[in-house]
Each structure stands twice: as C-alpha cells, then as structure tokens.
PDB file of C-alpha atoms in Angstrom:
ATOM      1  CA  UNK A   1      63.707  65.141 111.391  1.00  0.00           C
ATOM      2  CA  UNK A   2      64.900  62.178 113.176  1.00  0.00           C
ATOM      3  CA  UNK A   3      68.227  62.620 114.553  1.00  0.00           C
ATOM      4  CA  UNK A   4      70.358  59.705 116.114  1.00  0.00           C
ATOM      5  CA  UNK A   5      73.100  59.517 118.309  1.00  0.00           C
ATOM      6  CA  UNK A   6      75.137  56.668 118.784  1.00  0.00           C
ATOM      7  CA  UNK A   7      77.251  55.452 121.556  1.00  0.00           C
ATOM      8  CA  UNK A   8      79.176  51.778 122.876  1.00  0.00           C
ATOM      9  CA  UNK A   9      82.202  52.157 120.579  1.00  0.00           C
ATOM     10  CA  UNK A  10      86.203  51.569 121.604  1.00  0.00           C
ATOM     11  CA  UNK A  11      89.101  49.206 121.591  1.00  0.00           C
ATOM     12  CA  UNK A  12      88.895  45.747 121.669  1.00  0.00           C
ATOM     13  CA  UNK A  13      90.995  42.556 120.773  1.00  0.00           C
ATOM     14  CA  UNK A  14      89.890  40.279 118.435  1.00  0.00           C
ATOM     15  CA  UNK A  15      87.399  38.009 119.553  1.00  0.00           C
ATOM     16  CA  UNK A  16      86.386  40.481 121.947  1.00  0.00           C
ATOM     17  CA  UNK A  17      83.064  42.253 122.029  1.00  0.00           C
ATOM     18  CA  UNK A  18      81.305  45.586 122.001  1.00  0.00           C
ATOM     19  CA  UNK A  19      77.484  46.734 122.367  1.00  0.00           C
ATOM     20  CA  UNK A  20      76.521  49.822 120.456  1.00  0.00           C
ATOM     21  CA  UNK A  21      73.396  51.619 120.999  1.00  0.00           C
ATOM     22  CA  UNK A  22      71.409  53.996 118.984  1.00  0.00           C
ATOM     23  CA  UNK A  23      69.308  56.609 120.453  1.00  0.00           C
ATOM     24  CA  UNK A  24      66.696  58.160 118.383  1.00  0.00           C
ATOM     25  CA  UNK A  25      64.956  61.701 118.936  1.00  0.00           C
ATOM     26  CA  UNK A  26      61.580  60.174 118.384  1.00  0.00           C
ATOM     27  CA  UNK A  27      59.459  57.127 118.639  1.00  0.00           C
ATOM     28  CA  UNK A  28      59.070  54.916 115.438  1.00  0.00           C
ATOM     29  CA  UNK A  29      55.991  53.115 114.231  1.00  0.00           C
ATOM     30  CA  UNK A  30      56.179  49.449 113.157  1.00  0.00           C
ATOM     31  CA  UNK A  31      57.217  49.449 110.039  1.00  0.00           C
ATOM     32  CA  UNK A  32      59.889  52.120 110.421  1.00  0.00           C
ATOM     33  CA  UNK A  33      63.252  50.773 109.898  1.00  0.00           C
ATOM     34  CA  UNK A  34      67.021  51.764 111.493  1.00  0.00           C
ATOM     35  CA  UNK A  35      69.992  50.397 110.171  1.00  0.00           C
ATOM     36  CA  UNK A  36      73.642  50.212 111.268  1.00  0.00           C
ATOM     37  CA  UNK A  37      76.142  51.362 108.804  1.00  0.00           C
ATOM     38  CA  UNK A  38      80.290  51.352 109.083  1.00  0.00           C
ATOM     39  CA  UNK A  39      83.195  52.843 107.450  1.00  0.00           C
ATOM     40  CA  UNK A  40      86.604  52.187 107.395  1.00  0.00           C
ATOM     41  CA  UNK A  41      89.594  54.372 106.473  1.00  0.00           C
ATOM     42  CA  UNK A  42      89.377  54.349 102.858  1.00  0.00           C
ATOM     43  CA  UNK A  43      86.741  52.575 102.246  1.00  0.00           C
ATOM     44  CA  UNK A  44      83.254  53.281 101.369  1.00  0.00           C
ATOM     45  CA  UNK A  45      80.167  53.189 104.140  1.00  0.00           C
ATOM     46  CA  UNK A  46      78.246  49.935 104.473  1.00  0.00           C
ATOM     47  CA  UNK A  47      74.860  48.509 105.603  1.00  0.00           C
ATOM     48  CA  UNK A  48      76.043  45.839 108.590  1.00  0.00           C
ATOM     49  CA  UNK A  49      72.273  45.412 110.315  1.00  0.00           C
ATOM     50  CA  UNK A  50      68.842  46.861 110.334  1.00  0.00           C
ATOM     51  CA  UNK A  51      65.574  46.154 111.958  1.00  0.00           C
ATOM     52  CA  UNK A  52      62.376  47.152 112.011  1.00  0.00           C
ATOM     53  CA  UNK A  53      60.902  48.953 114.816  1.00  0.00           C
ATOM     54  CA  UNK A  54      57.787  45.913 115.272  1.00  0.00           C
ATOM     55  CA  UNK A  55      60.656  43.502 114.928  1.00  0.00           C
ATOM     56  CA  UNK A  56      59.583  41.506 112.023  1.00  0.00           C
ATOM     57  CA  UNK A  57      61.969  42.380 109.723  1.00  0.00           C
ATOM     58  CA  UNK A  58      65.755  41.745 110.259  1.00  0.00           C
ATOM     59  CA  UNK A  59      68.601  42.085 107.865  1.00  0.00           C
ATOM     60  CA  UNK A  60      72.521  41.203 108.297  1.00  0.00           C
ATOM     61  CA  UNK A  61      75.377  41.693 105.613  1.00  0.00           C
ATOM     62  CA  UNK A  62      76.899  38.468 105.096  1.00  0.00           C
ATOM     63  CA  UNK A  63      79.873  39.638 106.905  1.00  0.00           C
ATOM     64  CA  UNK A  64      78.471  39.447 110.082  1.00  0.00           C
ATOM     65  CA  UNK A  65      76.142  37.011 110.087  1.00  0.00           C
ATOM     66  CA  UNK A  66      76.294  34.853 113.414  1.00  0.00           C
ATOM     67  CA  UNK A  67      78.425  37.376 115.118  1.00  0.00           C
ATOM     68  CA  UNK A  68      76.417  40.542 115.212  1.00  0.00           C
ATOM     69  CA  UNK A  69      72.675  41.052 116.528  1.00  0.00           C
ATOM     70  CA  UNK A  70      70.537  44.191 116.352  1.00  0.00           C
ATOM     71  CA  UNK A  71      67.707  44.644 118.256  1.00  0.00           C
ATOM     72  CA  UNK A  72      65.603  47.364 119.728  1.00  0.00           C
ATOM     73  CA  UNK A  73      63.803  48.734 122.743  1.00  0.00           C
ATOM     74  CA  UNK A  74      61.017  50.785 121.658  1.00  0.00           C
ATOM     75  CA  UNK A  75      60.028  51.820 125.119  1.00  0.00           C
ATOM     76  CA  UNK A  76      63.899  53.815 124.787  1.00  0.00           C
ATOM     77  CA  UNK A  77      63.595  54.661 121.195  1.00  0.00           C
ATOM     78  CA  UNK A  78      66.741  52.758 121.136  1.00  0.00           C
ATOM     79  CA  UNK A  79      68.462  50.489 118.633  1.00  0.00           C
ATOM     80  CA  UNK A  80      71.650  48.056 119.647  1.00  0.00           C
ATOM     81  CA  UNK A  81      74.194  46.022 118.058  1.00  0.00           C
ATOM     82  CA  UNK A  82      75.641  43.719 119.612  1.00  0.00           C
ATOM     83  CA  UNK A  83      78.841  42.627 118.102  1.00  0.00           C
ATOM     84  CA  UNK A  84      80.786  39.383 119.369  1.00  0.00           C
ATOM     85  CA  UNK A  85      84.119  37.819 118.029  1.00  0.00           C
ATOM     86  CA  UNK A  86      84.944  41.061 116.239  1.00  0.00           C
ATOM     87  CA  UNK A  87      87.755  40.522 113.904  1.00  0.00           C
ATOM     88  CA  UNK A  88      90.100  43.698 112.731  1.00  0.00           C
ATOM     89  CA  UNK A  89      88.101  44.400 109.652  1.00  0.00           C
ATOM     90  CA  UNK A  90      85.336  45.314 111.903  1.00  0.00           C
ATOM     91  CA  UNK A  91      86.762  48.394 112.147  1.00  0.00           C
ATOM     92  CA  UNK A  92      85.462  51.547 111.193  1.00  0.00           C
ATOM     93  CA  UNK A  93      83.414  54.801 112.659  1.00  0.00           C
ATOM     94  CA  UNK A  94      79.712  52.931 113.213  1.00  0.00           C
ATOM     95  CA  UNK A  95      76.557  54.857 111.971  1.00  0.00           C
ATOM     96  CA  UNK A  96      73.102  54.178 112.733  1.00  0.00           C
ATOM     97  CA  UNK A  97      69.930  55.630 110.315  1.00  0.00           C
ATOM     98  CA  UNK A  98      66.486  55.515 109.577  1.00  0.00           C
ATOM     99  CA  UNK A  99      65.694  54.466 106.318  1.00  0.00           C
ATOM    100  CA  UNK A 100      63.112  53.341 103.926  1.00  0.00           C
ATOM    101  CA  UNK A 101      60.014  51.851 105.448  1.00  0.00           C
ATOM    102  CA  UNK A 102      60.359  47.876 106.043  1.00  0.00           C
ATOM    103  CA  UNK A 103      63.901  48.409 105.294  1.00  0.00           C
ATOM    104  CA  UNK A 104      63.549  48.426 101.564  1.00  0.00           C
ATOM    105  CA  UNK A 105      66.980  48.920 100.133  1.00  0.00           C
ATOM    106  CA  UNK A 106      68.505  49.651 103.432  1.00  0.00           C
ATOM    107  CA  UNK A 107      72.271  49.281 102.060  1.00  0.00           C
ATOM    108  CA  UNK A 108      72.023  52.101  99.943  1.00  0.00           C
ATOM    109  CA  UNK A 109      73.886  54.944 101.392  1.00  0.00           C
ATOM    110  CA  UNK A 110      73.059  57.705  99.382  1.00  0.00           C
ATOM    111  CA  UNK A 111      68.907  57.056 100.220  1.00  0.00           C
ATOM    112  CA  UNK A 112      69.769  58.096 103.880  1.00  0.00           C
ATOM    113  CA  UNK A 113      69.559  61.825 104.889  1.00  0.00           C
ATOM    114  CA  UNK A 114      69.568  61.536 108.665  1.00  0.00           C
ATOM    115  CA  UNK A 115      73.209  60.466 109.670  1.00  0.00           C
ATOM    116  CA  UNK A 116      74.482  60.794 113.382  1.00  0.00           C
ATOM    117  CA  UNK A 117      77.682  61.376 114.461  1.00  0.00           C
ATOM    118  CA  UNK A 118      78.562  57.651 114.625  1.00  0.00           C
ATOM    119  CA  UNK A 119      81.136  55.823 117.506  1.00  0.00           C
ATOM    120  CA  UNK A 120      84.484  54.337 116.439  1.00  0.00           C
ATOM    121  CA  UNK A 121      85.504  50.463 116.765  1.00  0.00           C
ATOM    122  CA  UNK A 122      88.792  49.970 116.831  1.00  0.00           C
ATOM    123  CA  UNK A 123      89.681  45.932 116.651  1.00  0.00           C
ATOM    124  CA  UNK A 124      93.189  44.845 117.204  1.00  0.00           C
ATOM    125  CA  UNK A 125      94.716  41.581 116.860  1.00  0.00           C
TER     126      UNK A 125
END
C-alpha cells in the first residue's frame, strides 16, 4: 500500500509562502493520481490540488486557484504544492493521497484509504 509522507509546513504571514512536498513509498504510473487535502480546526477535510503522475490532468478548488500549484517529480516519487499569498484560512494540517485513477472524484474524502501524517500551515495576519 502506498504510504505518503508529507513535509514543508509552518508559520507564515499572510501573503507569505510555503512549499509542501509529498513523498510517496512507490513509483506511480501515468494515470495514477495524488491529491492535496487540508483541514482546519473544526472543519471538515478538503480536496485543495491533485495531479496526475503523466501530468495531464490538473485540478484546483476554487479557493486556490492562481495562488497554489502542484506539480510532481516522478524521478523522486514526489508531489509539491506550492502555495503563494496564503491568506489565514489557509490554515489547516495538509494531507496528501493517492486516489482514483485520472483523479476521478478526487474531493471525496471518504474514497481515500492511504492518508499520511500530514504537515501543519499555520497563516497569520
């Protein structure tokens, strides 16, 4: 079973910026999809990103669209986000997952089985 481990998270101001990264246990074929999930206290877990490992597919919640990039290095089996002009409700422990094939309903939580420890963002303002 896959098994990821993220890393990248800590404190920022607002406006400021943070690179996450997702390492995975084993390589991915093309069509394999990872996605980036968050929670906040309180709240319930969300799809923020995913991308397939050939690249061709690449999916943003509307939240973060034009602030946040994911991309991936397949010669690392790794997975980033990069996340500029963070605003405080970017906060939240950040997960990163495998799910469905070509990302096919990659927002819904309770299709993932693979969840990592996640890093915490912390944005202040």
């Amino acid at each position: 079973q896959v098994q990821p481990m993220e890393s990248g998270g800590g404190s920022v101001e607002a406006g400021g910026s943070l690179r996450l990264s997702c390492a995975l246990s084993v390589s991915l074929s093309w069509s394999n999809c990872v996605a980036w999930f968050r929670q906040g206290i309180g709240e319930e877990r969300e799809g923020v990103a995913s991308i397939t490992a050939g690249g061709a597919i690449v999916l943003y919640a509307d939240s973060v669209k034009g602030r946040f990039t994911i991309s991936q290095d397949n010669a690392k089996n790794t997975v980033y986000l990069q996340m500029n002009s963070l605003k405080p409700e970017d906060t939240g422990m950040y997960h990163c997952a495998v799910v469905a094939d070509y990302c096919t309903q990659w927002t819904i939580v309770s299709l993932v089985n693979n969840w990592g420890q996640g890093t915490q963002v912390s944005v202040t303002s």
